[in-house]
Short mmCIF file of C-alpha atoms and ligand atoms in Angstrom, two decimals:
data_model
loop_
_atom_site.label_atom_id
_atom_site.label_comp_id
_atom_site.label_asym_id
_atom_site.label_seq_id
_atom_site.Cartn_x
_atom_site.Cartn_y
_atom_site.Cartn_z
CA MET A 1 19.27 -46.74 156.83
CA ASP A 2 20.78 -49.88 155.35
CA LEU A 3 20.57 -52.07 158.23
CA GLU A 4 21.88 -54.95 156.22
CA ASN A 5 25.02 -53.34 155.28
CA LEU A 6 25.54 -51.92 158.75
CA SER A 7 25.23 -55.24 160.41
CA SER A 8 27.93 -56.72 158.28
CA LYS A 9 30.47 -54.03 158.63
CA PRO A 10 31.70 -54.23 161.96
CA LEU A 11 32.53 -51.04 163.92
CA ASP A 12 36.21 -50.34 164.00
CA LYS A 13 36.70 -50.30 167.54
CA HIS A 14 39.38 -48.69 169.68
CA ILE A 15 40.31 -51.69 171.93
CA ARG A 16 43.43 -53.19 173.33
CA ARG A 17 44.95 -56.04 170.94
CA LEU A 18 47.25 -58.63 170.99
CA PRO A 19 50.80 -57.72 169.38
CA ARG A 20 51.24 -58.58 165.68
CA VAL A 21 54.59 -57.77 165.72
CA ILE A 22 57.45 -58.14 168.37
CA ILE A 23 61.27 -57.07 168.74
CA ILE A 24 62.45 -60.18 170.67
CA GLY A 25 66.10 -59.21 171.03
CA VAL A 26 68.84 -59.16 171.20
CA LYS A 27 69.83 -57.25 174.45
CA LYS A 28 72.19 -54.13 173.77
CA CYS A 29 71.85 -54.41 170.34
CA GLY A 30 69.68 -51.24 169.56
CA THR A 31 66.22 -52.91 170.42
CA ARG A 32 65.11 -49.71 172.08
CA ALA A 33 66.00 -47.19 169.41
CA LEU A 34 64.17 -49.44 167.00
CA LEU A 35 60.95 -49.62 168.92
CA GLU A 36 61.05 -45.78 169.29
CA TYR A 37 61.55 -45.28 165.59
CA LEU A 38 58.89 -47.41 164.61
CA LYS A 39 56.56 -45.97 166.83
CA LEU A 40 56.68 -42.59 164.83
CA HIS A 41 54.73 -44.43 162.22
CA PRO A 42 51.39 -43.27 162.43
CA LEU A 43 49.74 -46.73 162.39
CA ILE A 44 52.41 -48.35 164.97
CA LYS A 45 51.30 -48.33 168.76
CA ALA A 46 53.26 -50.01 171.61
CA PRO A 47 53.55 -50.19 175.09
CA GLY A 48 56.72 -48.13 176.86
CA PRO A 49 57.82 -50.59 178.92
CA GLU A 50 58.82 -54.43 177.99
CA PRO A 51 55.90 -56.64 179.04
CA ARG A 52 58.19 -59.66 179.37
CA PHE A 53 54.90 -61.47 179.34
CA PHE A 54 56.23 -64.94 177.51
CA ASP A 55 59.36 -65.42 179.84
CA ARG A 56 58.51 -63.95 182.91
CA ASN A 57 54.65 -63.14 183.31
CA TYR A 58 53.11 -66.12 181.19
CA HIS A 59 51.35 -67.39 184.05
CA ARG A 60 49.13 -64.12 183.94
CA GLY A 61 47.58 -65.52 180.60
CA LEU A 62 46.84 -63.58 177.61
CA ASP A 63 44.13 -61.35 178.77
CA TRP A 64 46.86 -59.77 181.11
CA TYR A 65 49.13 -59.46 178.29
CA ARG A 66 46.30 -57.63 175.95
CA SER A 67 45.89 -55.46 178.83
CA MET A 68 49.38 -54.31 178.71
CA MET A 69 48.78 -53.11 175.07
CA PRO A 70 47.55 -49.80 173.90
CA ALA A 71 44.20 -49.44 172.52
CA THR A 72 44.23 -49.68 168.63
CA LYS A 73 41.70 -49.83 165.52
CA GLU A 74 41.95 -52.92 163.50
CA HIS A 75 44.00 -51.33 160.77
CA GLU A 76 46.77 -50.08 163.15
CA ILE A 77 49.61 -52.60 164.30
CA THR A 78 50.13 -53.06 167.78
CA MET A 79 53.74 -54.28 168.87
CA GLU A 80 55.95 -54.87 171.56
CA LYS A 81 59.67 -55.29 172.53
CA THR A 82 61.41 -57.67 175.23
CA PRO A 83 64.91 -58.66 174.27
CA ARG A 84 65.04 -61.11 177.03
CA TYR A 85 62.48 -63.28 174.52
CA PHE A 86 65.34 -64.43 172.20
CA VAL A 87 67.52 -66.54 174.81
CA SER A 88 64.20 -67.76 176.51
CA PRO A 89 63.90 -71.57 175.36
CA ASP A 90 60.10 -71.83 175.75
CA VAL A 91 59.37 -68.66 174.42
CA PRO A 92 59.16 -69.33 170.61
CA GLU A 93 56.55 -72.24 171.10
CA ARG A 94 54.72 -69.57 173.42
CA ILE A 95 54.28 -67.04 170.86
CA TYR A 96 53.86 -69.73 168.23
CA ASN A 97 50.71 -70.77 170.18
CA MET A 98 49.39 -67.05 170.30
CA SER A 99 49.63 -66.91 166.74
CA LEU A 100 51.64 -68.57 164.12
CA ASN A 101 51.45 -65.37 162.14
CA THR A 102 53.36 -63.26 164.41
CA LYS A 103 56.41 -61.13 162.83
CA LEU A 104 59.41 -61.08 164.73
CA VAL A 105 62.27 -58.76 164.47
CA ILE A 106 65.33 -59.39 165.74
CA VAL A 107 68.33 -56.60 165.88
CA VAL A 108 72.08 -58.27 166.17
CA ARG A 109 75.20 -56.71 166.29
CA ASP A 110 78.78 -57.49 166.66
CA PRO A 111 78.83 -60.09 169.57
CA VAL A 112 81.78 -58.94 171.29
CA ILE A 113 80.83 -55.41 171.21
CA ARG A 114 77.49 -56.80 172.76
CA ALA A 115 79.25 -58.39 175.54
CA LEU A 116 81.14 -55.23 176.04
CA SER A 117 77.75 -53.57 176.27
CA ASP A 118 75.98 -55.79 178.48
CA PHE A 119 78.72 -56.09 180.66
CA THR A 120 79.19 -52.18 180.82
CA GLN A 121 75.28 -52.01 181.88
CA ALA A 122 75.81 -54.74 184.31
CA VAL A 123 78.47 -52.63 186.05
CA SER A 124 76.40 -49.67 186.02
CA LYS A 125 73.31 -51.39 187.35
CA HIS A 126 75.64 -52.76 190.16
CA GLU A 127 74.71 -56.44 189.17
CA VAL A 128 78.61 -57.12 189.20
CA GLU A 129 81.25 -55.96 191.50
CA SER A 130 82.65 -52.58 190.15
CA ASN A 131 86.33 -54.00 190.29
CA MET A 132 85.05 -56.91 188.42
CA ILE A 133 87.04 -57.15 185.20
CA PHE A 134 85.64 -57.81 181.50
CA ARG A 135 88.04 -60.59 181.28
CA ARG A 136 87.35 -62.44 184.35
CA ARG A 137 83.69 -62.48 183.20
CA VAL A 138 84.20 -63.93 179.80
CA LEU A 139 87.16 -65.99 180.09
CA ARG A 140 88.34 -68.67 182.49
CA ARG A 141 91.37 -68.53 184.55
CA ASP A 142 93.07 -70.64 181.82
CA GLY A 143 92.25 -68.50 179.49
CA ASP A 144 89.51 -70.17 177.61
CA ILE A 145 85.86 -68.92 177.03
CA ASN A 146 83.48 -69.02 180.12
CA LEU A 147 80.77 -70.72 178.58
CA HIS A 148 78.94 -70.35 181.44
CA SER A 149 78.50 -66.35 181.20
CA SER A 150 75.52 -65.41 180.12
CA ILE A 151 77.33 -62.42 178.54
CA VAL A 152 79.17 -65.12 176.21
CA GLN A 153 75.97 -67.08 175.38
CA THR A 154 73.81 -64.59 174.29
CA GLY A 155 76.25 -63.53 171.54
CA ILE A 156 76.08 -66.97 170.00
CA TYR A 157 73.06 -65.91 168.04
CA VAL A 158 72.91 -68.81 165.83
CA ARG A 159 71.93 -71.18 168.67
CA TYR A 160 68.72 -69.19 169.68
CA VAL A 161 67.85 -68.22 166.19
CA THR A 162 67.62 -72.13 165.08
CA ASN A 163 65.20 -72.61 168.13
CA TRP A 164 62.97 -69.80 166.40
CA LEU A 165 62.90 -71.28 163.07
CA LYS A 166 61.63 -74.44 164.67
CA TYR A 167 58.33 -72.80 165.06
CA PHE A 168 58.53 -69.55 162.64
CA GLY A 169 59.30 -69.60 158.87
CA SER A 170 62.11 -67.11 157.62
CA SER A 171 59.27 -65.31 156.21
CA ASN A 172 58.14 -64.40 159.85
CA ILE A 173 61.62 -63.41 161.07
CA HIS A 174 63.20 -60.17 159.81
CA ILE A 175 66.65 -59.81 161.12
CA VAL A 176 68.44 -56.25 161.13
CA SER A 177 72.06 -54.95 161.92
CA GLY A 178 72.38 -53.03 164.79
CA GLU A 179 75.31 -51.36 163.41
CA GLU A 180 73.40 -50.05 160.48
CA LEU A 181 70.53 -48.95 162.80
CA ILE A 182 73.03 -46.18 163.89
CA THR A 183 74.80 -45.54 160.73
CA ASN A 184 71.75 -45.91 158.38
CA PRO A 185 68.46 -46.13 160.66
CA LEU A 186 66.35 -44.66 157.62
CA ALA A 187 67.25 -47.69 155.27
CA VAL A 188 67.21 -50.07 158.41
CA LEU A 189 63.75 -48.91 158.99
CA GLU A 190 62.37 -49.02 155.53
CA THR A 191 63.02 -52.81 155.72
CA VAL A 192 61.54 -53.04 158.95
CA GLN A 193 58.08 -51.08 157.44
CA ASP A 194 58.04 -53.27 154.35
CA PHE A 195 58.45 -56.29 156.54
CA ILE A 196 55.55 -55.43 158.98
CA GLY A 197 53.23 -54.14 155.83
CA VAL A 198 52.89 -50.86 156.36
CA GLU A 199 53.62 -47.71 153.89
CA ARG A 200 57.22 -46.40 154.43
CA GLU A 201 56.05 -43.18 156.70
CA ILE A 202 59.48 -42.59 158.65
CA ASP A 203 61.73 -40.37 157.00
CA GLY A 204 64.48 -37.71 157.40
CA ASN A 205 62.27 -35.38 159.27
CA LEU A 206 61.93 -37.50 162.00
CA ILE A 207 65.13 -38.99 162.57
CA PHE A 208 68.41 -37.14 162.04
CA PHE A 209 72.12 -37.85 163.05
CA ASN A 210 73.06 -35.75 166.19
CA LYS A 211 76.89 -35.11 166.15
CA THR A 212 76.88 -34.04 169.73
CA ARG A 213 75.41 -37.10 170.76
CA GLY A 214 77.48 -39.16 168.21
CA PHE A 215 73.98 -40.85 167.53
CA PRO A 216 70.50 -40.59 165.63
CA CYS A 217 68.04 -38.73 167.71
CA ILE A 218 64.54 -38.33 166.93
CA ARG A 219 62.93 -34.81 165.95
CA ILE A 220 59.54 -33.73 167.85
CA LEU A 221 57.41 -31.86 165.05
CA LYS A 222 54.54 -31.30 167.14
CA ARG A 223 56.78 -29.42 169.70
CA LYS A 224 58.19 -26.56 167.46
CA ARG A 225 60.82 -28.85 166.38
CA THR A 226 62.46 -29.93 169.60
CA SER A 227 64.32 -33.12 169.52
CA LYS A 228 64.52 -36.17 171.85
CA CYS A 229 67.78 -38.23 172.09
CA PHE A 230 68.10 -41.61 173.96
CA GLY A 231 68.92 -41.28 177.43
CA LYS A 232 72.43 -42.39 179.19
CA THR A 233 72.00 -46.06 179.19
CA LYS A 234 72.04 -45.99 175.46
CA GLY A 235 75.31 -45.16 173.85
CA ARG A 236 77.44 -45.12 176.54
CA ASN A 237 81.53 -45.81 176.44
CA HIS A 238 82.10 -49.24 177.17
CA VAL A 239 84.35 -50.50 179.63
CA GLN A 240 87.97 -51.13 178.40
CA THR A 241 89.58 -54.60 178.00
CA ASP A 242 92.75 -56.04 176.62
CA SER A 243 93.37 -56.80 173.01
CA THR A 244 94.11 -60.71 174.05
CA THR A 245 90.47 -61.02 175.46
CA LEU A 246 88.82 -59.43 172.60
CA LYS A 247 90.73 -61.57 170.15
CA ARG A 248 89.65 -64.87 171.91
CA LEU A 249 86.20 -63.62 171.97
CA TYR A 250 86.39 -62.83 168.19
CA ASP A 251 87.97 -66.22 167.64
CA PHE A 252 85.30 -67.90 169.54
CA TYR A 253 82.49 -66.39 167.80
CA SER A 254 83.50 -66.48 164.26
CA PRO A 255 82.57 -69.98 163.40
CA TYR A 256 79.17 -69.44 165.11
CA ASN A 257 78.73 -66.05 162.99
CA GLN A 258 79.50 -68.06 159.94
CA TYR A 259 77.05 -70.51 160.79
CA LEU A 260 74.53 -67.84 161.42
CA PHE A 261 75.16 -66.04 158.28
CA LYS A 262 74.49 -69.36 156.38
CA VAL A 263 71.04 -70.02 158.30
CA ILE A 264 69.85 -66.32 157.69
CA ASN A 265 71.44 -66.08 154.45
CA LYS A 266 72.51 -62.80 155.43
CA THR A 267 76.25 -61.44 156.36
CA PHE A 268 77.24 -58.90 158.67
CA LYS A 269 80.43 -57.20 158.59
CA TRP A 270 81.67 -58.31 161.95
CA ASN A 271 84.81 -59.66 160.83
CA ILE A 272 85.67 -56.48 159.19
CA ILE A 273 85.58 -54.57 162.72
CA GLN A 274 87.43 -57.65 164.02
CA ARG A 275 90.41 -56.54 161.75
CA GLU A 276 90.07 -53.05 162.85
CA GLN A 277 90.46 -53.66 166.61
P1 A3P B 1 75.84 -49.08 173.91
O1 A3P B 1 75.20 -48.27 174.80
O2 A3P B 1 76.52 -49.96 174.30
O3 A3P B 1 76.28 -48.22 172.87
P2 A3P B 1 69.17 -51.84 173.81
O4 A3P B 1 68.34 -50.85 173.59
O5 A3P B 1 68.81 -52.94 172.63
O6 A3P B 1 69.54 -52.31 175.14
O7 A3P B 1 70.68 -51.58 172.88
C1 A3P B 1 71.25 -50.32 173.23
C2 A3P B 1 72.40 -50.23 172.26
O8 A3P B 1 71.47 -49.27 171.35
C3 A3P B 1 73.41 -48.89 172.57
O9 A3P B 1 74.50 -49.52 172.96
C4 A3P B 1 73.57 -48.08 171.24
O10 A3P B 1 74.72 -48.54 170.79
C5 A3P B 1 72.71 -48.50 170.56
N1 A3P B 1 71.73 -47.49 169.57
C6 A3P B 1 71.20 -47.48 168.25
N2 A3P B 1 70.73 -46.33 168.15
C7 A3P B 1 70.70 -45.75 169.12
C8 A3P B 1 70.58 -44.35 169.12
N3 A3P B 1 69.91 -43.46 168.21
N4 A3P B 1 70.90 -43.49 170.81
C9 A3P B 1 71.75 -44.37 171.36
N5 A3P B 1 72.04 -45.53 171.42
C10 A3P B 1 71.57 -46.21 169.98
#
């Protein structure tokens, strides 16, 4: 037996490892769908629930965080998603302190539609009174934007992105379109797999558009070609609102969106959606 060679070659153990990739947000932009798609890749492993380590459970320490992760081999990629990280001011520095090489993925979506989605979820979880209307949450009585509303704040993406850029270079941050994740998930996944540094293995056999559901769903090849669509909490009908409220929000977000596009050197077609409203 070649003992020398054996000792210099560590065994590729199946152990829990800290994530190398984190989907940090944004809430209601498609973070669950992105993670579930990526888990179809044979080398990508992730826990089901959101660990919420860097914002809520930081006091538990890195060993606790590691214990939340699935066991992987060295060549496999551990990742997690916690959308709350994106808007939490202390989290960029905390992730940087864990590893400055962490790769971060951000899903963004038209911030007005994101706000409607967030509000719809809050109503369904009874976090706001059922008779509370969207307009009253996002606008003040005098018709100005309610800057205190977290539903409004979250959509000012550039404000948060600039905080992340203080700690991570743009080569460590990959931003994808939540709209494209629905209309062309395979194209988005190609860019994400390239960014993560794994072979492109997620293809049209695994993800298909389900016309009845109106969204892409996952084909489970192992179980005689059954499929899995996301549950009722993903892709639901949004609460209705009036066109004045929508216009106010679009006008409010417009300069922030333009600033974001400059900062990330990438443009999303949210203004076209605005004209179509
Ligand atoms: P809506 O429910 O407003 O349509 P998150 O997982 O970050 O909470 O995002 C939820 C959003 O993911 C949904 O918002 C939906 O638009 C989007 N989404 C993307 N792909 C989806 C899919 N395949 N099935 C259902 N929803 C999907």
